[in-house]
mmCIF file of C-alpha atoms in Angstrom:
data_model
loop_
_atom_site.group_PDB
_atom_site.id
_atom_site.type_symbol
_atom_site.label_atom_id
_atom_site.label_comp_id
_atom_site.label_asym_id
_atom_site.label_seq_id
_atom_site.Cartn_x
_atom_site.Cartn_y
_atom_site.Cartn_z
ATOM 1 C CA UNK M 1 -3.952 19.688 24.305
ATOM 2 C CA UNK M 2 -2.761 16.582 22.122
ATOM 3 C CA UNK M 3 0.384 17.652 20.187
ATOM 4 C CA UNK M 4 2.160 15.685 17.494
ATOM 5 C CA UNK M 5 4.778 15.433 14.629
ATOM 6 C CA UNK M 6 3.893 15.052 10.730
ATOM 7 C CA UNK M 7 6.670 13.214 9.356
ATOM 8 C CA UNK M 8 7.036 10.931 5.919
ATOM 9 C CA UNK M 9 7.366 7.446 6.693
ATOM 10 C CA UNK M 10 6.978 4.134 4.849
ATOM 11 C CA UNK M 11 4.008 2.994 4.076
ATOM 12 C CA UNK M 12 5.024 -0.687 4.978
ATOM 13 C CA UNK M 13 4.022 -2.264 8.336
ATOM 14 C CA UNK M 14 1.670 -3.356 10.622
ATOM 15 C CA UNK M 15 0.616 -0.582 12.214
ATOM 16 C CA UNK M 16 0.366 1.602 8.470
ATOM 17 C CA UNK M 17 -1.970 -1.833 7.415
ATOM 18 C CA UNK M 18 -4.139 -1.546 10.492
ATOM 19 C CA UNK M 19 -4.554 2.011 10.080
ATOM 20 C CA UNK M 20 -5.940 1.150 6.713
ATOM 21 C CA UNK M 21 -8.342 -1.622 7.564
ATOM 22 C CA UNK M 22 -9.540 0.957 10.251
ATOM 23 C CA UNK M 23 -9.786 3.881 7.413
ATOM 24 C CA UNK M 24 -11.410 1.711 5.192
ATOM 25 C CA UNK M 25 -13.778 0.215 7.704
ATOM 26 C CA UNK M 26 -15.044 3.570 8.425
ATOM 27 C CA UNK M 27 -15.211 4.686 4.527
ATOM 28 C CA UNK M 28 -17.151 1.862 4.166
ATOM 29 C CA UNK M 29 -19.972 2.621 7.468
ATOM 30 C CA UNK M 30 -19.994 6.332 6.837
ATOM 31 C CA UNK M 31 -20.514 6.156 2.436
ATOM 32 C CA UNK M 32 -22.493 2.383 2.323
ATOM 33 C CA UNK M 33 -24.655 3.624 5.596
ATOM 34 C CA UNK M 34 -23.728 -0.039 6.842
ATOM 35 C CA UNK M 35 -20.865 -1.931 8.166
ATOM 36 C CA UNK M 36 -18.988 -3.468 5.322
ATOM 37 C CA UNK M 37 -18.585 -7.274 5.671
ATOM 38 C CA UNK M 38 -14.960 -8.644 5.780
ATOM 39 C CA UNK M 39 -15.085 -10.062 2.284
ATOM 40 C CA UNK M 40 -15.821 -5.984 1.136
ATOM 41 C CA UNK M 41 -12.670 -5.101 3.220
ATOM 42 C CA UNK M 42 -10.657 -7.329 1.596
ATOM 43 C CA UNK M 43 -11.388 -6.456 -1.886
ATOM 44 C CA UNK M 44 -10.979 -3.085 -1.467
ATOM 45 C CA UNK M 45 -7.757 -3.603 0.089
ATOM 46 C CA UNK M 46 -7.005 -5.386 -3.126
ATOM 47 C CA UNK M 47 -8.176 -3.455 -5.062
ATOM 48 C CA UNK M 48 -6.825 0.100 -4.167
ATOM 49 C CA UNK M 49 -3.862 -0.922 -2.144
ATOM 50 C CA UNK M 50 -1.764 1.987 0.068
ATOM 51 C CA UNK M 51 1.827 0.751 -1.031
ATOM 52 C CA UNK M 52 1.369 2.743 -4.304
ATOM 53 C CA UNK M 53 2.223 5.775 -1.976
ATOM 54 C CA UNK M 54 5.910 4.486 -1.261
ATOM 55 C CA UNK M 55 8.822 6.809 -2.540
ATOM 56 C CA UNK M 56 10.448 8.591 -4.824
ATOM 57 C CA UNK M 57 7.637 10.300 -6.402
ATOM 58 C CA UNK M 58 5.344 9.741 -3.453
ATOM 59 C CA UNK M 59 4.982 10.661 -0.108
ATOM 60 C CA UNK M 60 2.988 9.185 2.512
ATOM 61 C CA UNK M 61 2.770 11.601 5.548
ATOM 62 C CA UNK M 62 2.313 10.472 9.366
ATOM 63 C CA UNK M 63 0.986 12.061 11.947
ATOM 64 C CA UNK M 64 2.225 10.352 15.839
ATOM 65 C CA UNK M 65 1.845 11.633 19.444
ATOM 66 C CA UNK M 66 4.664 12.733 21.770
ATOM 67 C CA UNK M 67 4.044 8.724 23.188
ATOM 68 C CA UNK M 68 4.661 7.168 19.295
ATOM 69 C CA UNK M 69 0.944 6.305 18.789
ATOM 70 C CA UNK M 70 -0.197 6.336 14.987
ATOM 71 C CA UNK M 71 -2.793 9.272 14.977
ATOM 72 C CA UNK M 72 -2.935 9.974 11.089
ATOM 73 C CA UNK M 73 -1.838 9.822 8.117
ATOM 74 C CA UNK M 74 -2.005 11.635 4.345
ATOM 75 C CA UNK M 75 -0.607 10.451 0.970
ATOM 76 C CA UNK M 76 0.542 11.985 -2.387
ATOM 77 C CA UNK M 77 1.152 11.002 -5.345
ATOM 78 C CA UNK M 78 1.353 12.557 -8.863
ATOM 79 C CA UNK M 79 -1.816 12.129 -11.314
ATOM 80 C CA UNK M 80 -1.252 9.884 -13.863
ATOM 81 C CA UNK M 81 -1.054 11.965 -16.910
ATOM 82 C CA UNK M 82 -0.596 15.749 -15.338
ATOM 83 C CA UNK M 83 2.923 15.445 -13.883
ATOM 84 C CA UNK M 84 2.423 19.142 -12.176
ATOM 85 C CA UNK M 85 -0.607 17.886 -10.246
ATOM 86 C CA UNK M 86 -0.426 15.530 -6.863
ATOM 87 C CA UNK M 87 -3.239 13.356 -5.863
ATOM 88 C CA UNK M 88 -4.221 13.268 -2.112
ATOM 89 C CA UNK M 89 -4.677 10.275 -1.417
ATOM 90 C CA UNK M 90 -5.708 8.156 2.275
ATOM 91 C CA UNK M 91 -6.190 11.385 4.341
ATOM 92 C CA UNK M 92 -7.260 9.523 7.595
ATOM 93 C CA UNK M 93 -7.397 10.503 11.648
ATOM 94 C CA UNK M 94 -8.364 7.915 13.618
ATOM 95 C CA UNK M 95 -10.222 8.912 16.634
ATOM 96 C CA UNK M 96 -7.646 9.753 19.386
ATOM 97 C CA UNK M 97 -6.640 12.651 16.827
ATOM 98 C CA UNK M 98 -9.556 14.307 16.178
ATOM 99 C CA UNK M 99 -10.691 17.695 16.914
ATOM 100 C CA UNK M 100 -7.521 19.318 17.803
ATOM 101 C CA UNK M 101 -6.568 20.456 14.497
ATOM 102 C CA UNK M 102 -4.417 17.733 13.330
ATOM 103 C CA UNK M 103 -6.738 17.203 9.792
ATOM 104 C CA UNK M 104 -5.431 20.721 8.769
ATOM 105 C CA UNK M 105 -2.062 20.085 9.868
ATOM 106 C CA UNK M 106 -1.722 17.000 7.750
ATOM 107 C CA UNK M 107 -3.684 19.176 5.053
ATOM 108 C CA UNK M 108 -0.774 21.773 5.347
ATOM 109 C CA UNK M 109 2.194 19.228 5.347
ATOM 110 C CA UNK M 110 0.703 17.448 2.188
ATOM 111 C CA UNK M 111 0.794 20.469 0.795
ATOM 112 C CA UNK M 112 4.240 21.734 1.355
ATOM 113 C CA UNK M 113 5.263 17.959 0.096
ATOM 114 C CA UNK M 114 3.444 18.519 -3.138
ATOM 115 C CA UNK M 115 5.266 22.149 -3.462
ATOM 116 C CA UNK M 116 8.702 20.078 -2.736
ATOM 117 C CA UNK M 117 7.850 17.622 -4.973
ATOM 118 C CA UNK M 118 7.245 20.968 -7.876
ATOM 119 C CA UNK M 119 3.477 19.975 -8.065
ATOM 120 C CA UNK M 120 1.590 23.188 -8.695
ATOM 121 C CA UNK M 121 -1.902 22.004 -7.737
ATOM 122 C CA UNK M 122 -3.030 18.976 -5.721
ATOM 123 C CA UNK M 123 -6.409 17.238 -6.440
ATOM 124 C CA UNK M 124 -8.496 15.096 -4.301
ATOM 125 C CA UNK M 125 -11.658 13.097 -4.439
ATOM 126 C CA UNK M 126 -14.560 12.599 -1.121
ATOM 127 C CA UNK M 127 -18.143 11.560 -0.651
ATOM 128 C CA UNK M 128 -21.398 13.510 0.379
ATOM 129 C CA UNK M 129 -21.041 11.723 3.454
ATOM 130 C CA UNK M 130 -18.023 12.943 4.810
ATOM 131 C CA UNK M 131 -19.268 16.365 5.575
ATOM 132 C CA UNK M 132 -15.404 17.046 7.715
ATOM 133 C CA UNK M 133 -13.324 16.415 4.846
ATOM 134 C CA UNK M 134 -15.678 18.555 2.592
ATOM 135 C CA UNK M 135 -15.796 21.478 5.122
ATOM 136 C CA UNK M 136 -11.941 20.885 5.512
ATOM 137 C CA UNK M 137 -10.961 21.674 1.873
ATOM 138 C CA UNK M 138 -13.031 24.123 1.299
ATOM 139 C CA UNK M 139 -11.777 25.896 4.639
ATOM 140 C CA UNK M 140 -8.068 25.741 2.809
ATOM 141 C CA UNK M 141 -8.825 26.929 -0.315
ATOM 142 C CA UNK M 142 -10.054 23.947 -2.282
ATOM 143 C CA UNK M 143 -12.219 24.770 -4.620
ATOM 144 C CA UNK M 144 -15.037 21.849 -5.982
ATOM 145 C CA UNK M 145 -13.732 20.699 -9.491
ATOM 146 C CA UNK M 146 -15.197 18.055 -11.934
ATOM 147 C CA UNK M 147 -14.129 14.772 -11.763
ATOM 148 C CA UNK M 148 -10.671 13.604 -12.815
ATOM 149 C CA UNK M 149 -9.462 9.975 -14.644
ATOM 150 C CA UNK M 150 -10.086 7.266 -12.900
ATOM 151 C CA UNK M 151 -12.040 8.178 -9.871
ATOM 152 C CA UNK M 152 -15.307 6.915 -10.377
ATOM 153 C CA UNK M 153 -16.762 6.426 -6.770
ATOM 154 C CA UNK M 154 -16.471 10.117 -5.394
ATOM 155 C CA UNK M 155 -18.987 12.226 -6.096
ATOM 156 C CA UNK M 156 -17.315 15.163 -4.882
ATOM 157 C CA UNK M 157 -13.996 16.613 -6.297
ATOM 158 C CA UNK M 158 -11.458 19.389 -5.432
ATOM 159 C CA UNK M 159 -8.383 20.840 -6.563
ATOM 160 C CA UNK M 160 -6.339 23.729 -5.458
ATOM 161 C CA UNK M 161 -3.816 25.507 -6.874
ATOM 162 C CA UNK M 162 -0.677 25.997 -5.228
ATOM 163 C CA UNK M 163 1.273 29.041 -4.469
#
């Protein structure tokens, strides 16, 4: 069984940026139903860039084998206009990472972040077409929610309130 430490870590670096490409190359098959050409990759790496989630306010959370290897990652960050509620942001496990639990882990550590951080509820946004993160959030408690400013291209929303 595949074990693994959740630590915060910059979110500078080549292996954080290919991590990104790859979550944003799968985003963009699983919600457009198509491979997304390179020119689509880089604009919404432009666009929506990941190094917003560097400190102090902001976490970025990563997941690495017992060998080092990159296996996911989570961000936070505090809503722009509700100080007491954290954002989830880039929840990602590449493929090597999957299906031994480490999505809830990550869910769990973001979580205890947010607490740290004196959020009391964390928010996040998904697609119809990622069915694992849906069932994931709802698992933990997150209850579907309306949408929230400035996230236009979800069409699913959740928040949960923390203890």
């Amino acid at each position: 069984m595949p074990t693994w430490t959740i630590k915060a870590e910059p979110v500078i670096g080549a292996d954080v940026d290919e991590v990104m490409r790859e979550y944003f190359t799968e985003m963009g098959r699983r919600v457009l139903g198509r491979p997304g050409t390179e020119a689509e990759l880089q604009a919404v790496l432009a666009e929506d860039p990941h190094h917003v989630l560097s400190p102090p306010d902001v976490e970025f959370l990563v997941a690495r084998g017992d060998d080092g290897e990159f296996l996911g990652c989570a961000g936070l960050r505090p809503l722009r206009g509700a100080p007491e509620t954290a954002e989830l942001k880039r929840m990602f496990v590449r493929p090597a990472g999957r299906g031994a639990g480490l999505g809830r882990g990550l869910l769990l550590a973001v979580e205890q972040s947010a607490r740290r951080l004196g959020a009391a509820r964390i928010v996040c946004e998904t697609n119809t077409q990622l069915t694992e993160a849906r069932a994931l959030y709802t698992r933990h408690g997150y209850e579907e929610t309306g949408p929230y400013a400035g996230h236009g291209k979800a069409d699913h929303w959740y928040v949960k309130v923390l203890n």
